[in-house]
Amino acid sequence: MPKDEEEPVTKKLKRDEEAAADEGDERSADNATEVMRNSEGEAYIELGSSKKRCTIRTWKKNTLVDILEFYEKNDSYLPGKKGISLTLEQYEALKGAILDGSIDREIKELGK
């Protein structure tokens, strides 16, 4: 087909491409980080060691992403004073900065 007769990309095609991208995410699940559950049933991921965690929880009907230090007492881990709770809006902003490479660029810049 000559170049001027190419069919325009439709919204349906774009949705199909997005669905294929989502399927690709599922295929890479073999390399996914292990998600565990605490005693309250909240999902968490250990960050480098058992002393720091990223926990996804609800509080007053809001979903929060917590990054906290933990300490061990009587064979259990308890949350420490140091950490931060992000709303979903704040988490999405951080995730966007990570995915677009902004944070890695700044880290690299500092490493000069």
XYZ file of N, CA and C in Angstrom:
336
model
N 0.849 -1.174 0.000
C 0.000 0.000 0.000
C 0.896 1.239 0.000
N 0.644 2.208 -0.878
C 1.439 3.432 -0.896
C 1.310 4.171 0.426
N 2.338 4.962 0.737
C 2.419 5.638 2.023
C 1.210 6.524 2.307
N 0.682 7.226 1.273
C -0.437 8.128 1.508
C -1.754 7.396 1.702
N -1.782 6.075 1.495
C -3.009 5.310 1.656
C -3.008 4.464 2.921
N -2.031 4.644 3.802
C -1.988 3.872 5.037
C -3.201 4.197 5.895
N -3.711 3.175 6.566
C -4.874 3.365 7.415
C -4.472 4.072 8.698
N -5.315 4.989 9.186
C -4.989 5.662 10.447
C -5.113 4.678 11.616
N -4.352 4.937 12.669
C -4.425 4.108 13.861
C -5.727 4.429 14.579
N -6.482 3.396 14.879
C -7.769 3.603 15.540
C -7.618 3.479 17.048
N -8.626 3.977 17.749
C -8.604 3.862 19.199
C -8.650 2.406 19.624
N -9.391 1.577 18.880
C -9.475 0.163 19.207
C -8.094 -0.469 19.138
N -7.321 -0.123 18.114
C -5.975 -0.660 17.988
C -5.119 -0.230 19.170
N -5.269 1.020 19.576
C -4.503 1.512 20.718
C -4.869 0.717 21.970
N -6.167 0.455 22.181
C -6.600 -0.338 23.335
C -6.023 -1.743 23.263
N -5.998 -2.329 22.051
C -5.438 -3.664 21.879
C -3.957 -3.672 22.224
N -3.225 -2.621 21.827
C -1.801 -2.531 22.154
C -1.597 -2.415 23.653
N -2.464 -1.638 24.330
C -2.359 -1.492 25.776
C -2.645 -2.817 26.466
N -3.631 -3.567 25.948
C -3.944 -4.876 26.521
C -2.769 -5.822 26.343
N -2.124 -5.768 25.187
C -0.950 -6.617 24.956
C 0.175 -6.236 25.905
N 0.330 -4.945 26.172
C 1.360 -4.502 27.110
C 1.052 -5.027 28.503
N -0.235 -5.010 28.887
C -0.624 -5.538 30.193
C -0.324 -7.024 30.278
N -0.569 -7.765 29.182
C -0.264 -9.189 29.163
C 1.239 -9.402 29.328
N 2.030 -8.511 28.757
C 3.477 -8.596 28.892
C 3.883 -8.447 30.339
N 3.172 -7.598 31.085
C 3.457 -7.442 32.504
C 3.207 -8.761 33.235
N 2.133 -9.474 32.843
C 1.825 -10.739 33.476
C 2.900 -11.772 33.170
N 3.424 -11.755 31.955
C 4.453 -12.715 31.584
C 5.731 -12.494 32.378
N 6.000 -11.257 32.780
C 7.210 -10.987 33.547
C 6.986 -11.216 35.043
N 5.824 -11.759 35.412
C 5.521 -12.002 36.814
C 6.476 -13.011 37.442
N 7.150 -13.831 36.606
C 8.119 -14.778 37.143
C 9.245 -14.042 37.865
N 9.554 -12.827 37.412
C 10.616 -12.033 38.008
C 10.084 -11.047 39.043
N 8.817 -11.166 39.401
C 8.188 -10.214 40.310
C 8.740 -10.351 41.726
N 8.710 -9.243 42.444
C 9.126 -9.218 43.838
C 8.095 -9.982 44.666
N 8.570 -10.698 45.661
C 7.665 -11.469 46.508
C 6.844 -10.542 47.398
N 5.539 -10.689 47.348
C 4.630 -9.918 48.193
C 4.189 -10.819 49.338
N 4.375 -10.333 50.563
C 4.022 -11.104 51.754
C 2.859 -10.429 52.479
N 2.348 -11.052 53.504
C 1.244 -10.508 54.310
C 1.669 -10.453 55.774
N 1.311 -9.336 56.422
C 1.596 -9.224 57.860
C 0.435 -9.812 58.660
N 0.498 -9.718 59.971
C -0.528 -10.328 60.825
C -1.910 -9.703 60.635
N -1.963 -8.464 60.120
C -3.246 -7.809 59.841
C -3.756 -8.117 58.432
N -2.997 -8.887 57.668
C -3.400 -9.241 56.311
C -2.996 -8.211 55.261
N -2.223 -7.204 55.651
C -1.775 -6.166 54.721
C -0.597 -6.676 53.897
N -0.587 -6.335 52.611
C 0.498 -6.744 51.723
C 1.725 -5.882 51.991
N 2.906 -6.532 51.969
C 4.143 -5.765 52.117
C 5.262 -6.408 51.320
N 6.260 -5.588 51.023
C 7.453 -6.020 50.305
C 8.650 -5.577 51.131
N 9.587 -6.490 51.347
C 10.802 -6.128 52.068
C 11.712 -5.339 51.137
N 12.307 -4.272 51.653
C 13.182 -3.410 50.869
C 14.633 -3.653 51.271
N 15.274 -4.592 50.624
C 16.686 -4.847 50.874
C 16.966 -5.677 52.102
N 16.251 -5.458 53.157
C 16.422 -6.243 54.385
C 15.079 -6.298 55.087
N 15.025 -7.087 56.137
C 13.765 -7.189 56.882
C 13.516 -5.959 57.745
N 14.466 -5.037 57.775
C 14.320 -3.839 58.605
C 13.522 -2.725 57.927
N 13.369 -2.768 56.593
C 12.599 -1.749 55.881
C 11.557 -2.445 55.013
N 10.345 -1.888 55.022
C 9.239 -2.491 54.274
C 8.418 -1.424 53.563
N 7.829 -1.846 52.469
C 6.806 -1.058 51.783
C 5.499 -1.815 51.985
N 4.570 -1.200 52.707
C 3.300 -1.844 53.040
C 2.158 -1.099 52.366
N 1.211 -1.851 51.815
C 0.019 -1.269 51.205
C -1.133 -1.567 52.147
N -1.789 -0.497 52.618
C -2.844 -0.675 53.620
C -3.939 0.361 53.428
N -5.034 0.165 54.159
C -6.102 1.167 54.162
C -6.194 1.757 55.557
N -6.523 3.049 55.588
C -6.724 3.758 56.844
C -7.777 4.821 56.583
N -8.858 4.788 57.361
C -9.985 5.709 57.190
C -10.452 5.753 55.735
N -10.635 4.563 55.153
C -11.125 4.377 53.782
C -10.182 4.904 52.701
N -8.932 5.191 53.052
C -7.922 5.635 52.085
C -6.856 4.565 51.951
N -6.414 4.324 50.723
C -5.310 3.400 50.493
C -4.008 4.163 50.644
N -3.091 3.604 51.423
C -1.794 4.233 51.673
C -0.662 3.283 51.316
N 0.435 3.848 50.873
C 1.665 3.102 50.630
C 2.674 3.602 51.664
N 3.008 2.728 52.618
C 3.930 3.094 53.702
C 5.323 2.566 53.404
N 6.321 3.364 53.669
C 7.709 2.908 53.655
C 8.230 3.165 55.057
N 8.453 2.093 55.805
C 8.782 2.203 57.229
C 9.967 1.331 57.617
N 10.672 1.758 58.664
C 11.668 0.920 59.310
C 10.957 0.084 60.363
N 11.440 -1.139 60.547
C 10.891 -2.032 61.555
C 12.002 -2.446 62.499
N 11.616 -2.858 63.696
C 12.582 -3.409 64.648
C 12.027 -4.725 65.170
N 12.942 -5.579 65.631
C 12.548 -6.901 66.104
C 12.415 -6.896 67.622
N 11.316 -7.449 68.107
C 11.077 -7.561 69.552
C 10.276 -8.837 69.785
N 10.785 -9.686 70.640
C 10.118 -10.955 70.971
C 9.765 -11.766 69.716
N 10.723 -11.929 68.833
C 10.573 -12.711 67.605
C 9.491 -12.188 66.661
N 9.148 -10.918 66.757
C 8.225 -10.317 65.791
C 8.760 -8.942 65.396
N 8.338 -8.491 64.232
C 8.766 -7.181 63.743
C 7.675 -6.156 64.004
N 8.086 -5.030 64.577
C 7.164 -3.947 64.899
C 7.598 -2.683 64.167
N 6.633 -1.839 63.777
C 6.999 -0.609 63.068
C 7.732 0.366 63.979
N 8.778 0.975 63.418
C 9.535 1.975 64.155
C 8.963 3.364 63.919
N 9.682 4.374 64.367
C 9.233 5.760 64.235
C 9.537 6.345 62.865
N 10.541 5.813 62.177
C 10.981 6.398 60.915
C 10.204 5.820 59.741
N 9.687 6.707 58.905
C 8.994 6.258 57.715
C 8.089 7.335 57.158
N 7.378 6.948 56.094
C 6.476 7.863 55.427
C 5.279 7.093 54.889
N 4.110 7.737 54.918
C 2.903 7.184 54.309
C 2.551 8.049 53.119
N 2.399 7.413 51.958
C 2.042 8.129 50.734
C 0.597 7.833 50.364
N -0.139 8.870 49.988
C -1.461 8.653 49.414
C -1.263 8.068 48.020
N -2.330 7.574 47.412
C -2.197 7.030 46.061
C -1.725 8.091 45.077
N -2.171 9.331 45.249
C -1.737 10.423 44.371
C -0.227 10.660 44.511
N 0.258 10.665 45.738
C 1.694 10.854 45.967
C 2.490 9.664 45.430
N 1.966 8.454 45.634
C 2.630 7.261 45.128
C 2.716 7.303 43.602
N 1.629 7.693 42.931
C 1.632 7.767 41.463
C 2.655 8.788 40.968
N 2.802 9.896 41.670
C 3.800 10.901 41.290
C 5.213 10.325 41.427
N 5.472 9.616 42.516
C 6.779 8.994 42.714
C 7.028 7.918 41.663
N 6.022 7.088 41.414
C 6.149 6.028 40.417
C 6.436 6.606 39.037
N 5.764 7.706 38.687
C 5.999 8.362 37.407
C 7.432 8.860 37.284
N 7.961 9.434 38.361
C 9.340 9.931 38.350
C 10.345 8.791 38.220
N 10.012 7.643 38.783
C 10.888 6.471 38.660
C 10.819 5.930 37.234
N 9.603 5.757 36.717
C 9.434 5.154 35.394
C 9.974 6.023 34.270
N 9.886 7.343 34.402
C 10.394 8.190 33.314
C 11.898 8.446 33.422
N 12.527 7.895 34.455
C 13.975 7.985 34.589
C 14.480 9.234 35.292
N 13.593 10.099 35.739
C 14.011 11.348 36.391
C 14.872 11.099 37.624
N 14.460 10.175 38.454
C 15.203 9.913 39.685
C 16.565 9.307 39.364
N 16.604 8.345 38.447
C 17.888 7.741 38.072
C 18.843 8.768 37.472
N 18.313 9.695 36.672
C 19.168 10.752 36.103
C 19.773 11.616 37.205
N 18.977 11.982 38.196
C 19.473 12.816 39.290
C 20.495 12.062 40.135
N 20.256 10.779 40.371
C 21.227 9.969 41.121
C 22.533 9.903 40.347
N 22.442 9.687 39.050
C 23.632 9.619 38.211
C 24.376 10.943 38.225
N 23.642 12.048 38.186
C 24.229 13.381 38.205
C 25.009 13.611 39.509
N 24.468 13.165 40.619
C 25.130 13.311 41.910
C 26.390 12.452 41.994
N 26.419 11.358 41.250
C 27.543 10.438 41.296
C 28.769 10.903 40.506
N 28.693 12.059 39.833
C 29.810 12.542 39.018
C 31.021 12.846 39.854
